[in-house]
Coordinates of C-alpha atoms in Angstrom, one line a residue:
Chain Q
X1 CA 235.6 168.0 -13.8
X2 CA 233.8 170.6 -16.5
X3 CA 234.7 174.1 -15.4
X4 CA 230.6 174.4 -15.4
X5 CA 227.8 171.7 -15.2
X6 CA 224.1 171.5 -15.7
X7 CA 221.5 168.4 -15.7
X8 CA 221.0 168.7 -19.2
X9 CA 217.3 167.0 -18.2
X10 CA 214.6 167.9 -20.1
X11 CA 212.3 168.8 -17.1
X12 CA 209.0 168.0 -18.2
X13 CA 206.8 170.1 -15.9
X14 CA 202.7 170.6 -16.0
X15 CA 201.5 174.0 -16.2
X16 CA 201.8 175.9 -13.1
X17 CA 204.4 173.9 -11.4
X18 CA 207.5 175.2 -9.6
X19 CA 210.6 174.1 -11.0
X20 CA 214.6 174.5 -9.7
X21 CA 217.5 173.9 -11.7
X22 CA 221.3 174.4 -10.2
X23 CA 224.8 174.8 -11.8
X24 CA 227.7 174.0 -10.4
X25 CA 231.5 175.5 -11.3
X26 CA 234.7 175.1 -10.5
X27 CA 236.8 178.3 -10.1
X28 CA 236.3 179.2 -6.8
X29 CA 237.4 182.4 -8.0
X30 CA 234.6 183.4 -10.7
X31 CA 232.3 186.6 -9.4
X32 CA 229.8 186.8 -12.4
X33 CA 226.6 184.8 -13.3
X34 CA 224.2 184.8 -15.5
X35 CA 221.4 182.5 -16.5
X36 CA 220.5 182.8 -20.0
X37 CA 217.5 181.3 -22.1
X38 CA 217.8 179.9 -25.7
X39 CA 214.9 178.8 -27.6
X40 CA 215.3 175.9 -29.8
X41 CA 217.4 177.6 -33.1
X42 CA 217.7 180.9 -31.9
X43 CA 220.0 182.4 -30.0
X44 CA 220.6 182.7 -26.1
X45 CA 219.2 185.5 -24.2
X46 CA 220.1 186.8 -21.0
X47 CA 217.6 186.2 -18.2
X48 CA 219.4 187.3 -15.2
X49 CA 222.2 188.4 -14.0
X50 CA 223.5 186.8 -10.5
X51 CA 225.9 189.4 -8.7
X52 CA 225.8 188.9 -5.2
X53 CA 223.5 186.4 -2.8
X54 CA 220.8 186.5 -5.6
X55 CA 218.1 188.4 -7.0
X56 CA 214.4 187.7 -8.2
X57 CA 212.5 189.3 -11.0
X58 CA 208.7 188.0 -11.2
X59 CA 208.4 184.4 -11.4
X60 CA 212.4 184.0 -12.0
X61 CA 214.6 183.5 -8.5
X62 CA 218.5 183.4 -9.0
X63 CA 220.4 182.2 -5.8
X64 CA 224.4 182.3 -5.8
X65 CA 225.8 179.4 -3.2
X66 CA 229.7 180.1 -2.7
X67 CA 230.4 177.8 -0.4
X68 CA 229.0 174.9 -2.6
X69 CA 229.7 176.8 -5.3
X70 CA 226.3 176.3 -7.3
X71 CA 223.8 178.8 -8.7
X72 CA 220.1 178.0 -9.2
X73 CA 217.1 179.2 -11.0
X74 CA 213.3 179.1 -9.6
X75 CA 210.4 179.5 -11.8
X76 CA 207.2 179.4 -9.9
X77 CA 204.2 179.1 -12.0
X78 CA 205.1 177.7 -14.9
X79 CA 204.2 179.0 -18.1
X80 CA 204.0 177.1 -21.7
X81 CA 206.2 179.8 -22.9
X82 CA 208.9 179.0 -20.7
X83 CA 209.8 175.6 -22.3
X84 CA 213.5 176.7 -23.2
X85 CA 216.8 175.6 -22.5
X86 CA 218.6 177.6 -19.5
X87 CA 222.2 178.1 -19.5
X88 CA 224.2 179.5 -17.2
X89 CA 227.5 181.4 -17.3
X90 CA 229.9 182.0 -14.7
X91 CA 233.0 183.8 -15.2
X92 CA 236.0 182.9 -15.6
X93 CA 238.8 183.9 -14.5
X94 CA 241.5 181.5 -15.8
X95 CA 241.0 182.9 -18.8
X96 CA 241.0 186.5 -18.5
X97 CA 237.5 186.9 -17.3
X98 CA 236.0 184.9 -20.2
X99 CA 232.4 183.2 -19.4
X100 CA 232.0 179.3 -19.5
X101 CA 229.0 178.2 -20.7
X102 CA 227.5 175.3 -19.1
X103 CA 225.7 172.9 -21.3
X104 CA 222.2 173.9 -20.4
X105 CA 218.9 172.4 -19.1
X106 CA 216.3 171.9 -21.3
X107 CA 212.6 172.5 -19.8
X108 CA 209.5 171.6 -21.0
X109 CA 206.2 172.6 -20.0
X110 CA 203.2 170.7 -20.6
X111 CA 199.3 171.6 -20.3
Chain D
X1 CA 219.3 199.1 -32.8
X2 CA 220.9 196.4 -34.4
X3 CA 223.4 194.9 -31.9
X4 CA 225.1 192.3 -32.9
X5 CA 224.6 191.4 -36.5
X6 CA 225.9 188.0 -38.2
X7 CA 225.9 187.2 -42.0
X8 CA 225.1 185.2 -43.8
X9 CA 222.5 183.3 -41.8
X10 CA 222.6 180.5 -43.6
X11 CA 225.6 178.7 -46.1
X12 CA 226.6 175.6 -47.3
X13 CA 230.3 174.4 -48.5
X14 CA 232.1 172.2 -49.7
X15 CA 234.9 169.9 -48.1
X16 CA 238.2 172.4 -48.7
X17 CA 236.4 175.6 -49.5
X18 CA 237.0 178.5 -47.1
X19 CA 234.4 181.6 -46.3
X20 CA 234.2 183.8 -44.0
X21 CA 231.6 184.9 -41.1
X22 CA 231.3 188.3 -40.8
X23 CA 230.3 189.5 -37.1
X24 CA 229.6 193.6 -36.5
X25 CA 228.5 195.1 -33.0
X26 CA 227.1 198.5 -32.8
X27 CA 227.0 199.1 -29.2
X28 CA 230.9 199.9 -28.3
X29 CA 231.4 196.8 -27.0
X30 CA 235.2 195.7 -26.1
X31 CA 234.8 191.9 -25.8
X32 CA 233.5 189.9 -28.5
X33 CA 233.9 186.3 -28.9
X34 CA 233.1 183.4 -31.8
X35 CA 231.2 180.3 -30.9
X36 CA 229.9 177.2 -32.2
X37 CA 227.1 174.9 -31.2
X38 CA 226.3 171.6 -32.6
X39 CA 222.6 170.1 -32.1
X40 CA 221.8 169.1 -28.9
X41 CA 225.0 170.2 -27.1
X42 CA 225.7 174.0 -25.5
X43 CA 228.1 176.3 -26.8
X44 CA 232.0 176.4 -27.1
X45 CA 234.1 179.1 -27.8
X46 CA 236.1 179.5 -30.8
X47 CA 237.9 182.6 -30.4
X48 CA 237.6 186.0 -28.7
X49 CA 238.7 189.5 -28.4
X50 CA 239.1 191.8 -25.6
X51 CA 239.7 195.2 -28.3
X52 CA 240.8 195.7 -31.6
X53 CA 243.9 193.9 -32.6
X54 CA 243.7 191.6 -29.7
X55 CA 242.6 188.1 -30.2
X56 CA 242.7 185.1 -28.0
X57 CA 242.0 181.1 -28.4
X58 CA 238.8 179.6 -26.7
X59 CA 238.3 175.8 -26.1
X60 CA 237.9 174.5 -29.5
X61 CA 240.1 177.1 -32.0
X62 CA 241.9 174.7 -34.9
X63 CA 240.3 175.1 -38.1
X64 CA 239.5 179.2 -37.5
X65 CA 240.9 182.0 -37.4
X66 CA 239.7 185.7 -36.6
X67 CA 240.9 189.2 -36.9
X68 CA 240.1 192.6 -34.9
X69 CA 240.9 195.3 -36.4
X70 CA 238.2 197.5 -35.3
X71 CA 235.8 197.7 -32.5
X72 CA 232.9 196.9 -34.3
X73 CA 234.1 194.0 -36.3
X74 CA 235.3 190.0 -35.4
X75 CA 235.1 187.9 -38.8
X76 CA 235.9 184.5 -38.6
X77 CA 237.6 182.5 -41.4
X78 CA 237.4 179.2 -42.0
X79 CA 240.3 178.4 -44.0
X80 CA 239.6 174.5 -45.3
X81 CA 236.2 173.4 -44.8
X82 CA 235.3 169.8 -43.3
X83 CA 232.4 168.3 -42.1
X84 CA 233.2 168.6 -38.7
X85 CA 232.6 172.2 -39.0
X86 CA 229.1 171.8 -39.5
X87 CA 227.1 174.0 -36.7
X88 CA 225.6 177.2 -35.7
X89 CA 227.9 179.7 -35.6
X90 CA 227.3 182.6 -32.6
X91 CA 228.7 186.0 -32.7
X92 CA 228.6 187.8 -29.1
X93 CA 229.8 191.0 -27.5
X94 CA 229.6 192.9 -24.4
X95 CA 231.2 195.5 -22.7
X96 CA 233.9 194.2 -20.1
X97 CA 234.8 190.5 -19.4
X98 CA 232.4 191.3 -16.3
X99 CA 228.8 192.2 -18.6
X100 CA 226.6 190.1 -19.7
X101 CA 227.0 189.2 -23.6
X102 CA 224.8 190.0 -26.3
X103 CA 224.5 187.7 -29.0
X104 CA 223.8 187.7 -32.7
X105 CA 220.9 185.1 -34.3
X106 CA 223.9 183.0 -35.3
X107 CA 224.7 181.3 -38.9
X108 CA 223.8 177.7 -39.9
X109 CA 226.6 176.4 -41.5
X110 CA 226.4 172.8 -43.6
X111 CA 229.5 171.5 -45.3
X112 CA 228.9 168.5 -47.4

């Protein structure tokens, strides 16, 4: 099993839609998370940072799940401008705190 | 307010030439770390450092090597170019092992 997964999708989503997407990992030990953002040939961007239950910031909702161990990401009211990949980043610590990347979900937003 | 700050943004090689990838952070960061992404695919790490003249293997190491021998800078060397090596190269930092990382806009890297 990948230390960290993602559906690597795309989501294709109309305008104004809600959309969830969740990542899983496998070291029950990791405390961190992030969700990040990369456009397409740029480099990722941190969204959010996941520290305890969760945390929400506008239309963004991070939730931690420790007994599943999965984190998700809302986005309610979808924008055009949010059509991005999302990757997420637990920590861990097997290797001396280092974040795993997962391999991202791409979303795209239509009109 | 730089950040982190990669050059050259873009190169191409040859098979069996070697450059290297300069990487400096301006933000007193301890970590910093090297990874590559090929199209399509998310990110794996190369190599990474947790202070000067510490470095450490990630997933996908042979090929590279780096050096820390201050805070500010991580170069990474490739020693004997090969097509496999083709991808975008991403420099990151961030404070503790903890933080979030910070990452430079990356260099394309072709080697025909």
């Amino acid at each position: 099993r990948k230390e960290v997964e993602q559906d690597p999708g795309p989501f294709n989503v109309p305008e104004g839609a809600t959309v969830a997407f969740n990542c899983t990992y496998s070291n029950s030990a990791s405390q961190s998370f992030f969700w990040y953002r990369q456009d397409c040939r740029k480099e990722p961007k941190l969204l959010m940072s996941v520290y305890s239950s969760g945390n929400e910031d506008g239309r963004f909702t991070a939730q931690l799940n420790r007994a599943s161990q999965y984190i998700s990401l809302l986005i309610r009211d979808s924008k055009l401008s949010d059509s991005a990949t999302y990757l997420c980043g637990p920590m861990n610590n097997n290797a001396g705190n280092m974040l795993t990347f997962g391999g991202g979900t791409r979303l795209m937003v239509k009109p | 307010n730089a950040g982190v700050t990669q050059t050259p943004k873009f190169r191409i090689l040859k098979i069996g030439q070697s450059m290297t990838l300069q990487c400096t952070q301006d933000m007193n960061h301890n970590y910093m770390y090297w990874y590559r992404q090929d199209p399509g695919m998310g990110l794996k790490l190369i190599y990474y450092s947790v202070g000067a003249g510490i470095t450490d293997k990630g997933e996908v190491p042979n090929g590279y090597n780096v050096s820390r021998s201050t805070t500010e800078d991580f170069p990474l060397r490739l020693e004997l170019a090969a097509p496999s090596q083709t991808s975008v190269y991403f420099c990151a930092s961030s404070r503790t092992g903890n933080q979030p990382q910070h990452f430079g806009d990356g260099t394309r890297l072709s080697i025909l």
